[in-house]
Amino acid sequence: MATAEQKATEQKQEQNGDVDAAAETTEGLAIDAPASSYSLELSQDQRDIQDWAHGFAEQVVRPAAHEWDEKEEFPWPIVQEAARIGLYGFEAIAQFWADPSGLTFPIVNEELFWGDAGIGMSIFGTTLAVAGIYGSGTPDQLVEWVPQCFGTEDDVKVGAFCASEPDAGSDVSGYRTTAKYDEGKDEWVISGQKAWATNGGIANVHVVIASIDRELGSRGHAAFVIPPGTKGLEQGSKVKKHGIRASHTADVHLDDCRVPGSCLLGGKEKLDERLAKAREGASAKGQDAMRTFELSRPTVGAQAVGIARAAYEYALDYAREREAFGRKIIENQAIAFALADMKTEIDATRLLVHRAAWMGKAGKDFKAAEGSMSKLKAGEVAVWVTERAIQILGGNGYSREFPVERMHRDAKIWTIFEGTSEIQRLVISRAISGVQIK
Ligand SMILES: Cc1cc2nc3c(=O)[nH]c(=O)nc-3n(C[C@H](O)[C@H](O)[C@H](O)COP(=O)(O)OP(=O)(O)OC[C@H]3O[C@@H](n4cnc5c(N)ncnc54)[C@H](O)[C@@H]3O)c2cc1C
């Protein structure tokens, strides 16, 4: 039943002719909800989860960041602690995803990566494997494999998503890892080398993209789960990195690695149908693949927003305290305006991230590749803001004793992985122009 206040508002809108105008506006924007429901306010639930994630980032992650960055080791105790409080695990991810607005997972990511990006990636790198299973697997495969990616509170595990190869990163059609079906044994035999895999070799579950028919390029690919302890899968060299050094990145070698037929994500029937269509030259279901990327990119963008915000806040506090020429450095427009620009860019980026996350959850078409836009902007802003933060801290900004140096090193990877900035621009420009830009 409408309250007196609602009735009064409706009456007023009718008098002003606003009801029709509002309906027209919402129709134009293809938004189903009534115009009056539009709000940028987070719900109480979202704020509670945000506070909880922030508390963990502030009290557990940030104090440990320097140590694990210097050690360049995977921070198992911190991941265990995240599992203990319910931030890491199957149930946690399911709960974050359940939010109908789509915002909770980006919000949690922003807070965690505000704490530290290397540790953040160690905690949420597993979600890359989960996204791979979710994107291609059947409901039964989801139930079987996703919990095994996380392990349990007492026996924490991680997952890895292995797509990139030494000679093919952006150009996914160039993957050389192959999967051949052994009909007699109902097994797949996978061979090849994967590069740059986050959690590669230390994961319980590896999700591997392999080519079934190389002539079909990316349309001849399939995703496989490699169960724990499978013979033939070995970690190659661990990568020594510029940033996110707590996160484990390594090559993965697959040498005649045999997995049961059931490890093909989506199942053989669906694969055979898809390959037959591709061989007949039927138009590719490019929208499906693109949609999967558009769905995951806002979350990646939110991580970069977290790094940028951390550096901005540190620089703001520093500028308020640091004195030069007998005054606080923030009293100089050069510094204050830089901070104003940093804050503006961060807030604008978050809006792009939240828009794309909401679009994904609401099932909207990413007509202008809005997911890619959010990731592109977030990566570039994180690099720019963290560089500005170093400048504001002067010599201290360049020292490892202050965190903005680490944040700047960490930020750079957000313009490279999950699709480089150039690839995001390619996707956006193709989406807005309809032209096959090269
Ligand atoms: C720390 C880290 C973690 C990673 N984690 C994972 C992971 O978990 N799983 C995984 O599968 N991969 C992972 N990657 C790999 C990452 O996704 C690739 O490095 C990335 O996709 C770029 O591929 P590439 O390195 O082969 O560069 P290339 O594809 O060789 O690109 C080199 C340069 O050329 C540009 N370029 C290429 N093609 C075009 C074009 N058509 N138009 C314009 N410019 C172009 C690129 O933008 C880039 O600047 C990770 C990488 C790093 C460094």
GROMACS .gro file of C-alpha atoms and ligand atoms in nm:
model
  491
    1MET     CA    1   0.000   0.000   0.000
    2ALA     CA    2   0.130   0.344  -0.091
    3THR     CA    3   0.222   0.567   0.200
    4ALA     CA    4   0.083   0.920   0.232
    5GLU     CA    5   0.424   1.050   0.132
    6GLN     CA    6   0.434   0.836  -0.185
    7LYS     CA    7   0.079   0.947  -0.279
    8ALA     CA    8   0.172   1.311  -0.231
    9THR     CA    9   0.479   1.265  -0.453
   10GLU     CA   10   0.270   1.092  -0.723
   11GLN     CA   11   0.013   1.373  -0.712
   12LYS     CA   12   0.286   1.630  -0.748
   13GLN     CA   13   0.440   1.442  -1.041
   14GLU     CA   14   0.102   1.421  -1.214
   15GLN     CA   15   0.052   1.793  -1.169
   16ASN     CA   16   0.392   1.858  -1.325
   17GLY     CA   17   0.341   1.603  -1.601
   18ASP     CA   18   0.651   1.432  -1.463
   19VAL     CA   19   0.511   1.080  -1.471
   20ASP     CA   20   0.505   1.067  -1.851
   21ALA     CA   21   0.835   1.243  -1.878
   22ALA     CA   22   0.993   0.999  -1.635
   23ALA     CA   23   0.850   0.700  -1.824
   24GLU     CA   24   0.988   0.836  -2.150
   25THR     CA   25   1.330   0.888  -1.996
   26THR     CA   26   1.349   0.536  -1.854
   27GLU     CA   27   1.235   0.389  -2.184
   28GLY     CA   28   1.507   0.579  -2.363
   29LEU     CA   29   1.768   0.444  -2.125
   30ALA     CA   30   1.629   0.089  -2.141
   31ILE     CA   31   1.610   0.073  -1.763
   32ASP     CA   32   1.324  -0.143  -1.637
   33ALA     CA   33   1.296  -0.002  -1.287
   34PRO     CA   34   1.092   0.313  -1.221
   35ALA     CA   35   1.296   0.634  -1.241
   36SER     CA   36   1.241   0.704  -0.872
   37SER     CA   37   1.435   0.387  -0.775
   38TYR     CA   38   1.762   0.518  -0.921
   39SER     CA   39   2.017   0.564  -0.650
   40LEU     CA   40   2.393   0.559  -0.616
   41GLU     CA   41   2.360   0.486  -0.244
   42LEU     CA   42   2.494   0.147  -0.136
   43SER     CA   43   2.248  -0.072   0.054
   44GLN     CA   44   2.301  -0.144   0.423
   45ASP     CA   45   2.414  -0.499   0.334
   46GLN     CA   46   2.667  -0.369   0.087
   47ARG     CA   47   2.800  -0.117   0.337
   48ASP     CA   48   2.831  -0.388   0.603
   49ILE     CA   49   3.028  -0.616   0.369
   50GLN     CA   50   3.240  -0.322   0.260
   51ASP     CA   51   3.325  -0.236   0.622
   52TRP     CA   52   3.403  -0.598   0.700
   53ALA     CA   53   3.633  -0.638   0.397
   54HIS     CA   54   3.796  -0.304   0.475
   55GLY     CA   55   3.862  -0.412   0.834
   56PHE     CA   56   4.044  -0.724   0.711
   57ALA     CA   57   4.239  -0.521   0.454
   58GLU     CA   58   4.341  -0.263   0.714
   59GLN     CA   59   4.421  -0.491   1.005
   60VAL     CA   60   4.559  -0.802   0.836
   61VAL     CA   61   4.654  -0.730   0.474
   62ARG     CA   62   4.813  -0.384   0.482
   63PRO     CA   63   5.046  -0.455   0.778
   64ALA     CA   64   5.173  -0.770   0.600
   65ALA     CA   65   5.212  -0.614   0.254
   66HIS     CA   66   5.575  -0.501   0.273
   67GLU     CA   67   5.700  -0.829   0.418
   68TRP     CA   68   5.540  -1.053   0.152
   69ASP     CA   69   5.640  -0.818  -0.129
   70GLU     CA   70   6.003  -0.835  -0.016
   71LYS     CA   71   5.992  -1.213   0.035
   72GLU     CA   72   5.823  -1.270  -0.302
   73GLU     CA   73   5.643  -1.569  -0.157
   74PHE     CA   74   5.282  -1.676  -0.160
   75PRO     CA   75   5.123  -1.554   0.167
   76TRP     CA   76   4.954  -1.878   0.276
   77PRO     CA   77   4.890  -1.762   0.637
   78ILE     CA   78   4.698  -1.457   0.512
   79VAL     CA   79   4.491  -1.664   0.270
   80GLN     CA   80   4.419  -1.903   0.557
   81GLU     CA   81   4.308  -1.611   0.772
   82ALA     CA   82   4.082  -1.489   0.489
   83ALA     CA   83   3.928  -1.838   0.476
   84ARG     CA   84   3.887  -1.842   0.854
   85ILE     CA   85   3.684  -1.520   0.859
   86GLY     CA   86   3.477  -1.632   0.557
   87LEU     CA   87   3.625  -1.395   0.298
   88TYR     CA   88   3.788  -1.675   0.098
   89GLY     CA   89   3.589  -1.980  -0.005
   90PHE     CA   90   3.308  -2.116  -0.216
   91GLU     CA   91   3.034  -1.979   0.011
   92ALA     CA   92   3.193  -1.634   0.026
   93ILE     CA   93   3.213  -1.600  -0.352
   94ALA     CA   94   2.859  -1.735  -0.392
   95GLN     CA   95   2.736  -1.479  -0.140
   96PHE     CA   96   2.914  -1.189  -0.313
   97TRP     CA   97   2.774  -1.296  -0.650
   98ALA     CA   98   2.422  -1.331  -0.515
   99ASP     CA   99   2.380  -0.954  -0.481
  100PRO     CA  100   2.124  -0.866  -0.752
  101SER     CA  101   2.285  -0.526  -0.812
  102GLY     CA  102   2.617  -0.690  -0.910
  103LEU     CA  103   2.810  -0.446  -0.691
  104THR     CA  104   2.913  -0.655  -0.390
  105PHE     CA  105   3.199  -0.843  -0.556
  106PRO     CA  106   3.358  -0.527  -0.701
  107ILE     CA  107   3.316  -0.355  -0.364
  108VAL     CA  108   3.494  -0.639  -0.180
  109ASN     CA  109   3.771  -0.643  -0.442
  110GLU     CA  110   3.827  -0.269  -0.412
  111GLU     CA  111   3.869  -0.297  -0.035
  112LEU     CA  112   4.097  -0.600  -0.045
  113PHE     CA  113   4.327  -0.451  -0.310
  114TRP     CA  114   4.325  -0.124  -0.118
  115GLY     CA  115   4.496  -0.332   0.153
  116ASP     CA  116   4.754  -0.474  -0.088
  117ALA     CA  117   4.747  -0.587  -0.449
  118GLY     CA  118   4.997  -0.875  -0.420
  119ILE     CA  119   4.813  -1.029  -0.128
  120GLY     CA  120   4.479  -0.938  -0.286
  121MET     CA  121   4.573  -1.136  -0.597
  122SER     CA  122   4.690  -1.426  -0.380
  123ILE     CA  123   4.345  -1.433  -0.223
  124PHE     CA  124   4.129  -1.367  -0.530
  125GLY     CA  125   4.351  -1.515  -0.807
  126THR     CA  126   4.153  -1.835  -0.757
  127THR     CA  127   3.843  -1.660  -0.891
  128LEU     CA  128   4.006  -1.665  -1.238
  129ALA     CA  129   3.981  -2.044  -1.233
  130VAL     CA  130   3.630  -2.022  -1.089
  131ALA     CA  131   3.527  -1.785  -1.370
  132GLY     CA  132   3.669  -2.036  -1.622
  133ILE     CA  133   3.463  -2.319  -1.472
  134TYR     CA  134   3.156  -2.098  -1.443
  135GLY     CA  135   3.194  -1.973  -1.801
  136SER     CA  136   3.215  -2.317  -1.968
  137GLY     CA  137   3.110  -2.582  -1.715
  138THR     CA  138   2.781  -2.758  -1.653
  139PRO     CA  139   2.605  -2.706  -1.315
  140ASP     CA  140   2.735  -3.048  -1.202
  141GLN     CA  141   3.092  -2.954  -1.293
  142LEU     CA  142   3.054  -2.628  -1.102
  143VAL     CA  143   2.945  -2.812  -0.789
  144GLU     CA  144   3.226  -3.066  -0.825
  145TRP     CA  145   3.521  -2.837  -0.902
  146VAL     CA  146   3.463  -2.490  -0.761
  147PRO     CA  147   3.481  -2.600  -0.394
  148GLN     CA  148   3.802  -2.790  -0.475
  149CYS     CA  149   3.957  -2.467  -0.601
  150PHE     CA  150   3.921  -2.319  -0.252
  151GLY     CA  151   3.969  -2.621  -0.025
  152THR     CA  152   3.846  -2.582   0.331
  153GLU     CA  153   3.912  -2.346   0.617
  154ASP     CA  154   4.156  -2.601   0.766
  155ASP     CA  155   4.310  -2.703   0.436
  156VAL     CA  156   4.312  -2.402   0.208
  157LYS     CA  157   4.372  -2.455  -0.165
  158VAL     CA  158   4.398  -2.229  -0.467
  159GLY     CA  159   4.295  -2.253  -0.832
  160ALA     CA  160   4.477  -2.145  -1.150
  161PHE     CA  161   4.352  -2.041  -1.492
  162CYS     CA  162   4.600  -2.127  -1.766
  163ALA     CA  163   4.530  -1.968  -2.101
  164SER     CA  164   4.836  -1.758  -2.202
  165GLU     CA  165   5.134  -1.925  -2.365
  166PRO     CA  166   5.493  -1.811  -2.423
  167ASP     CA  167   5.414  -1.722  -2.787
  168ALA     CA  168   5.049  -1.626  -2.752
  169GLY     CA  169   4.898  -1.390  -2.495
  170SER     CA  170   4.676  -1.131  -2.661
  171ASP     CA  171   4.648  -1.347  -2.972
  172VAL     CA  172   4.446  -1.632  -2.828
  173SER     CA  173   4.410  -1.796  -3.170
  174GLY     CA  174   4.780  -1.882  -3.149
  175TYR     CA  175   4.759  -2.128  -2.856
  176ARG     CA  176   4.959  -2.443  -2.927
  177THR     CA  177   4.856  -2.657  -2.631
  178THR     CA  178   4.653  -2.943  -2.772
  179ALA     CA  179   4.392  -3.182  -2.634
  180LYS     CA  180   4.333  -3.516  -2.809
  181TYR     CA  181   4.049  -3.751  -2.727
  182ASP     CA  182   4.131  -4.118  -2.651
  183GLU     CA  183   3.794  -4.274  -2.723
  184GLY     CA  184   3.886  -4.622  -2.595
  185LYS     CA  185   3.965  -4.490  -2.249
  186ASP     CA  186   3.730  -4.189  -2.253
  187GLU     CA  187   4.025  -3.968  -2.163
  188TRP     CA  188   4.169  -3.645  -2.294
  189VAL     CA  189   4.545  -3.616  -2.346
  190ILE     CA  190   4.669  -3.261  -2.305
  191SER     CA  191   5.017  -3.140  -2.402
  192GLY     CA  192   5.176  -2.799  -2.421
  193GLN     CA  193   5.318  -2.512  -2.220
  194LYS     CA  194   5.125  -2.239  -2.044
  195ALA     CA  195   5.286  -1.913  -1.935
  196TRP     CA  196   5.226  -1.654  -1.664
  197ALA     CA  197   4.968  -1.859  -1.477
  198THR     CA  198   4.863  -1.699  -1.149
  199ASN     CA  199   4.892  -1.986  -0.894
  200GLY     CA  200   5.031  -2.209  -1.172
  201GLY     CA  201   5.181  -2.526  -1.028
  202ILE     CA  202   5.074  -2.455  -0.668
  203ALA     CA  203   4.701  -2.486  -0.746
  204ASN     CA  204   4.482  -2.776  -0.649
  205VAL     CA  205   4.274  -2.731  -0.964
  206HIS     CA  206   4.413  -2.598  -1.292
  207VAL     CA  207   4.172  -2.485  -1.563
  208VAL     CA  208   4.353  -2.517  -1.896
  209ILE     CA  209   4.252  -2.387  -2.238
  210ALA     CA  210   4.364  -2.622  -2.514
  211SER     CA  211   4.314  -2.647  -2.887
  212ILE     CA  212   4.116  -2.938  -3.027
  213ASP     CA  213   4.143  -2.819  -3.386
  214ARG     CA  214   4.413  -2.561  -3.453
  215GLU     CA  215   4.274  -2.475  -3.796
  216LEU     CA  216   3.968  -2.326  -3.627
  217GLY     CA  217   4.175  -2.078  -3.423
  218SER     CA  218   4.003  -1.973  -3.101
  219ARG     CA  219   3.682  -2.146  -3.215
  220GLY     CA  220   3.865  -2.478  -3.188
  221HIS     CA  221   3.945  -2.428  -2.819
  222ALA     CA  222   3.803  -2.604  -2.515
  223ALA     CA  223   3.848  -2.562  -2.140
  224PHE     CA  224   3.956  -2.853  -1.918
  225VAL     CA  225   3.984  -2.908  -1.547
  226ILE     CA  226   4.307  -3.078  -1.446
  227PRO     CA  227   4.229  -3.254  -1.118
  228PRO     CA  228   4.468  -3.243  -0.820
  229GLY     CA  229   4.770  -3.472  -0.851
  230THR     CA  230   4.730  -3.543  -1.225
  231LYS     CA  231   5.053  -3.688  -1.369
  232GLY     CA  232   5.215  -3.485  -1.647
  233LEU     CA  233   5.133  -3.140  -1.506
  234GLU     CA  234   5.435  -2.962  -1.363
  235GLN     CA  235   5.524  -2.613  -1.263
  236GLY     CA  236   5.787  -2.449  -1.483
  237SER     CA  237   5.988  -2.143  -1.385
  238LYS     CA  238   5.839  -1.908  -1.131
  239VAL     CA  239   5.835  -1.553  -1.268
  240LYS     CA  240   6.030  -1.286  -1.079
  241LYS     CA  241   5.811  -0.981  -1.115
  242HIS     CA  242   5.806  -0.601  -1.110
  243GLY     CA  243   5.495  -0.591  -0.888
  244ILE     CA  244   5.230  -0.804  -0.713
  245ARG     CA  245   5.529  -1.002  -0.593
  246ALA     CA  246   5.341  -1.190  -0.321
  247SER     CA  247   5.123  -1.343  -0.592
  248HIS     CA  248   5.267  -1.661  -0.746
  249THR     CA  249   5.309  -1.653  -1.125
  250ALA     CA  250   5.463  -1.946  -1.313
  251ASP     CA  251   5.481  -2.146  -1.633
  252VAL     CA  252   5.289  -2.473  -1.636
  253HIS     CA  253   5.407  -2.772  -1.842
  254LEU     CA  254   5.157  -3.031  -1.959
  255ASP     CA  255   5.325  -3.346  -2.083
  256ASP     CA  256   5.077  -3.607  -2.212
  257CYS     CA  257   4.857  -3.516  -1.922
  258ARG     CA  258   4.561  -3.761  -1.913
  259VAL     CA  259   4.231  -3.651  -1.762
  260PRO     CA  260   3.891  -3.828  -1.758
  261GLY     CA  261   3.640  -3.734  -2.030
  262SER     CA  262   3.430  -3.563  -1.764
  263CYS     CA  263   3.701  -3.298  -1.719
  264LEU     CA  264   3.606  -3.133  -2.047
  265LEU     CA  265   3.407  -2.832  -1.930
  266GLY     CA  266   3.062  -2.824  -2.087
  267GLY     CA  267   3.083  -3.188  -2.206
  268LYS     CA  268   3.173  -3.364  -2.532
  269GLU     CA  269   2.833  -3.338  -2.697
  270LYS     CA  270   2.831  -2.960  -2.673
  271LEU     CA  271   3.191  -2.941  -2.792
  272ASP     CA  272   3.122  -3.163  -3.096
  273GLU     CA  273   2.821  -2.947  -3.189
  274ARG     CA  274   3.025  -2.630  -3.158
  275LEU     CA  275   3.315  -2.767  -3.364
  276ALA     CA  276   3.079  -2.895  -3.635
  277LYS     CA  277   2.921  -2.550  -3.665
  278ALA     CA  278   3.261  -2.384  -3.680
  279ARG     CA  279   3.376  -2.627  -3.954
  280GLU     CA  280   3.061  -2.552  -4.155
  281GLY     CA  281   3.162  -2.188  -4.129
  282ALA     CA  282   2.853  -2.087  -3.931
  283SER     CA  283   2.892  -1.746  -3.770
  284ALA     CA  284   3.084  -1.759  -3.446
  285LYS     CA  285   2.904  -1.705  -3.121
  286GLY     CA  286   3.150  -1.424  -3.056
  287GLN     CA  287   2.895  -1.253  -2.832
  288ASP     CA  288   2.921  -1.537  -2.577
  289ALA     CA  289   3.296  -1.508  -2.540
  290MET     CA  290   3.280  -1.131  -2.537
  291ARG     CA  291   3.007  -1.135  -2.277
  292THR     CA  292   3.216  -1.358  -2.047
  293PHE     CA  293   3.503  -1.108  -2.063
  294GLU     CA  294   3.271  -0.810  -2.021
  295LEU     CA  295   3.131  -0.974  -1.707
  296SER     CA  296   3.468  -1.032  -1.539
  297ARG     CA  297   3.643  -0.709  -1.638
  298PRO     CA  298   3.460  -0.474  -1.395
  299THR     CA  299   3.585  -0.684  -1.102
  300VAL     CA  300   3.940  -0.658  -1.233
  301GLY     CA  301   3.881  -0.284  -1.269
  302ALA     CA  302   3.762  -0.262  -0.909
  303GLN     CA  303   4.094  -0.408  -0.794
  304ALA     CA  304   4.280  -0.128  -0.974
  305VAL     CA  305   4.047   0.130  -0.817
  306GLY     CA  306   4.146  -0.011  -0.477
  307ILE     CA  307   4.519   0.035  -0.551
  308ALA     CA  308   4.465   0.389  -0.682
  309ARG     CA  309   4.256   0.483  -0.379
  310ALA     CA  310   4.520   0.349  -0.141
  311ALA     CA  311   4.793   0.560  -0.304
  312TYR     CA  312   4.571   0.869  -0.320
  313GLU     CA  313   4.477   0.845   0.049
  314TYR     CA  314   4.838   0.794   0.152
  315ALA     CA  315   4.949   1.094  -0.056
  316LEU     CA  316   4.668   1.313   0.082
  317ASP     CA  317   4.766   1.237   0.442
  318TYR     CA  318   5.132   1.294   0.363
  319ALA     CA  319   5.064   1.627   0.191
  320ARG     CA  320   4.872   1.749   0.496
  321GLU     CA  321   5.168   1.672   0.722
  322ARG     CA  322   5.478   1.741   0.515
  323GLU     CA  323   5.620   2.093   0.534
  324ALA     CA  324   5.838   2.277   0.285
  325PHE     CA  325   5.908   2.650   0.262
  326GLY     CA  326   5.742   2.696   0.601
  327ARG     CA  327   5.400   2.560   0.501
  328LYS     CA  328   5.225   2.228   0.447
  329ILE     CA  329   5.288   2.111   0.094
  330ILE     CA  330   4.911   2.070   0.039
  331GLU     CA  331   4.879   2.449   0.062
  332ASN     CA  332   5.044   2.466  -0.281
  333GLN     CA  333   4.797   2.443  -0.567
  334ALA     CA  334   5.038   2.219  -0.756
  335ILE     CA  335   4.994   1.953  -0.489
  336ALA     CA  336   4.629   2.019  -0.398
  337PHE     CA  337   4.517   2.021  -0.763
  338ALA     CA  338   4.703   1.697  -0.830
  339LEU     CA  339   4.511   1.541  -0.539
  340ALA     CA  340   4.185   1.687  -0.671
  341ASP     CA  341   4.252   1.530  -1.012
  342MET     CA  342   4.348   1.198  -0.854
  343LYS     CA  343   4.027   1.184  -0.652
  344THR     CA  344   3.815   1.285  -0.954
  345GLU     CA  345   3.970   1.016  -1.174
  346ILE     CA  346   3.926   0.748  -0.907
  347ASP     CA  347   3.561   0.834  -0.847
  348ALA     CA  348   3.486   0.851  -1.221
  349THR     CA  349   3.651   0.511  -1.267
  350ARG     CA  350   3.449   0.356  -0.987
  351LEU     CA  351   3.131   0.475  -1.158
  352LEU     CA  352   3.240   0.300  -1.479
  353VAL     CA  353   3.318  -0.015  -1.281
  354HIS     CA  354   2.985  -0.013  -1.098
  355ARG     CA  355   2.792   0.060  -1.418
  356ALA     CA  356   2.950  -0.236  -1.596
  357ALA     CA  357   2.904  -0.465  -1.294
  358TRP     CA  358   2.537  -0.366  -1.272
  359MET     CA  359   2.489  -0.415  -1.649
  360GLY     CA  360   2.635  -0.764  -1.626
  361LYS     CA  361   2.406  -0.867  -1.343
  362ALA     CA  362   2.101  -0.705  -1.502
  363GLY     CA  363   2.168  -0.891  -1.829
  364LYS     CA  364   2.213  -0.575  -2.033
  365ASP     CA  365   2.395  -0.585  -2.367
  366PHE     CA  366   2.747  -0.445  -2.354
  367LYS     CA  367   2.687  -0.252  -2.675
  368ALA     CA  368   2.987  -0.024  -2.627
  369ALA     CA  369   3.200  -0.285  -2.443
  370GLU     CA  370   3.133  -0.111  -2.113
  371GLY     CA  371   3.311  -0.389  -1.920
  372SER     CA  372   3.627  -0.332  -2.121
  373MET     CA  373   3.589   0.044  -2.073
  374SER     CA  374   3.588  -0.001  -1.697
  375LYS     CA  375   3.900  -0.221  -1.700
  376LEU     CA  376   4.085   0.004  -1.944
  377LYS     CA  377   4.016   0.319  -1.744
  378ALA     CA  378   4.090   0.153  -1.410
  379GLY     CA  379   4.429   0.016  -1.517
  380GLU     CA  380   4.541   0.346  -1.665
  381VAL     CA  381   4.413   0.548  -1.368
  382ALA     CA  382   4.585   0.318  -1.118
  383VAL     CA  383   4.920   0.364  -1.294
  384TRP     CA  384   4.872   0.741  -1.323
  385VAL     CA  385   4.748   0.796  -0.966
  386THR     CA  386   5.022   0.585  -0.807
  387GLU     CA  387   5.286   0.773  -1.010
  388ARG     CA  388   5.138   1.105  -0.891
  389ALA     CA  389   5.147   0.974  -0.535
  390ILE     CA  390   5.520   0.905  -0.566
  391GLN     CA  391   5.569   1.261  -0.690
  392ILE     CA  392   5.378   1.404  -0.392
  393LEU     CA  393   5.594   1.207  -0.149
  394GLY     CA  394   5.912   1.328  -0.320
  395GLY     CA  395   6.220   1.118  -0.232
  396ASN     CA  396   6.020   0.920   0.020
  397GLY     CA  397   5.784   0.819  -0.260
  398TYR     CA  398   6.073   0.648  -0.436
  399SER     CA  399   6.178   0.456  -0.127
  400ARG     CA  400   6.069   0.104  -0.041
  401GLU     CA  401   6.009   0.225   0.313
  402PHE     CA  402   5.693   0.400   0.190
  403PRO     CA  403   5.408   0.202   0.032
  404VAL     CA  404   5.335   0.415  -0.275
  405GLU     CA  405   5.646   0.280  -0.450
  406ARG     CA  406   5.506  -0.072  -0.413
  407MET     CA  407   5.159   0.041  -0.519
  408HIS     CA  408   5.301   0.190  -0.838
  409ARG     CA  409   5.487  -0.131  -0.923
  410ASP     CA  410   5.173  -0.330  -0.847
  411ALA     CA  411   4.941  -0.108  -1.051
  412LYS     CA  412   5.124  -0.158  -1.381
  413ILE     CA  413   5.004  -0.513  -1.436
  414TRP     CA  414   4.644  -0.386  -1.457
  415THR     CA  415   4.727  -0.241  -1.801
  416ILE     CA  416   4.865  -0.579  -1.913
  417PHE     CA  417   4.683  -0.885  -1.779
  418GLU     CA  418   4.320  -0.977  -1.840
  419GLY     CA  419   4.361  -0.808  -2.177
  420THR     CA  420   4.614  -0.528  -2.231
  421SER     CA  421   4.499  -0.166  -2.259
  422GLU     CA  422   4.547  -0.193  -2.637
  423ILE     CA  423   4.324  -0.499  -2.654
  424GLN     CA  424   4.056  -0.320  -2.446
  425ARG     CA  425   4.071  -0.030  -2.694
  426LEU     CA  426   4.040  -0.277  -2.979
  427VAL     CA  427   3.728  -0.431  -2.823
  428ILE     CA  428   3.571  -0.092  -2.748
  429SER     CA  429   3.648   0.057  -3.087
  430ARG     CA  430   3.506  -0.250  -3.266
  431ALA     CA  431   3.194  -0.238  -3.048
  432ILE     CA  432   3.124   0.130  -3.108
  433SER     CA  433   3.211   0.131  -3.479
  434GLY     CA  434   3.106  -0.210  -3.603
  435VAL     CA  435   3.432  -0.201  -3.801
  436GLN     CA  436   3.685  -0.483  -3.768
  437ILE     CA  437   3.961  -0.252  -3.645
  438LYS     CA  438   4.308  -0.415  -3.663
  439LIG     C1  439   5.164  -1.110  -1.333
  439LIG     C2  440   5.091  -1.174  -1.446
  439LIG     C3  441   4.986  -1.260  -1.418
  439LIG     C4  442   4.917  -1.324  -1.521
  439LIG     N1  443   4.820  -1.414  -1.492
  439LIG     C5  444   4.767  -1.489  -1.593
  439LIG     C6  445   4.680  -1.597  -1.563
  439LIG     O1  446   4.648  -1.626  -1.448
  439LIG     N2  447   4.634  -1.672  -1.666
  439LIG     C7  448   4.668  -1.645  -1.795
  439LIG     O2  449   4.623  -1.716  -1.885
  439LIG     N3  450   4.749  -1.541  -1.826
  439LIG     C8  451   4.801  -1.464  -1.729
  439LIG     N4  452   4.887  -1.361  -1.758
  439LIG     C9  453   4.921  -1.334  -1.897
  439LIG    C10  454   4.862  -1.204  -1.950
  439LIG     O3  455   4.723  -1.217  -1.964
  439LIG    C11  456   4.933  -1.170  -2.082
  439LIG     O4  457   5.066  -1.130  -2.049
  439LIG    C12  458   4.861  -1.061  -2.158
  439LIG     O5  459   4.739  -1.108  -2.208
  439LIG    C13  460   4.945  -1.007  -2.273
  439LIG     O6  461   4.993  -1.109  -2.353
  439LIG     P1  462   5.149  -1.113  -2.391
  439LIG     O7  463   5.227  -1.095  -2.268
  439LIG     O8  464   5.174  -1.234  -2.472
  439LIG     O9  465   5.171  -0.984  -2.480
  439LIG     P2  466   5.151  -0.974  -2.639
  439LIG    O10  467   5.022  -1.032  -2.677
  439LIG    O11  468   5.273  -1.027  -2.705
  439LIG    O12  469   5.146  -0.817  -2.659
  439LIG    C14  470   5.262  -0.736  -2.659
  439LIG    C15  471   5.221  -0.591  -2.685
  439LIG    O13  472   5.158  -0.582  -2.813
  439LIG    C16  473   5.028  -0.526  -2.800
  439LIG     N5  474   4.940  -0.586  -2.900
  439LIG    C17  475   4.923  -0.718  -2.927
  439LIG     N6  476   4.830  -0.733  -3.022
  439LIG    C18  477   4.784  -0.609  -3.055
  439LIG    C19  478   4.688  -0.557  -3.145
  439LIG     N7  479   4.614  -0.639  -3.221
  439LIG     N8  480   4.667  -0.424  -3.150
  439LIG    C20  481   4.740  -0.341  -3.071
  439LIG     N9  482   4.832  -0.383  -2.984
  439LIG    C21  483   4.855  -0.515  -2.974
  439LIG    C22  484   4.986  -0.559  -2.659
  439LIG    O14  485   4.884  -0.472  -2.613
  439LIG    C23  486   5.117  -0.542  -2.584
  439LIG    O15  487   5.140  -0.406  -2.558
  439LIG    C24  488   4.954  -1.295  -1.656
  439LIG    C25  489   5.059  -1.205  -1.685
  439LIG    C26  490   5.128  -1.148  -1.581
  439LIG    C27  491   5.244  -1.058  -1.615
   0.00000   0.00000   0.00000
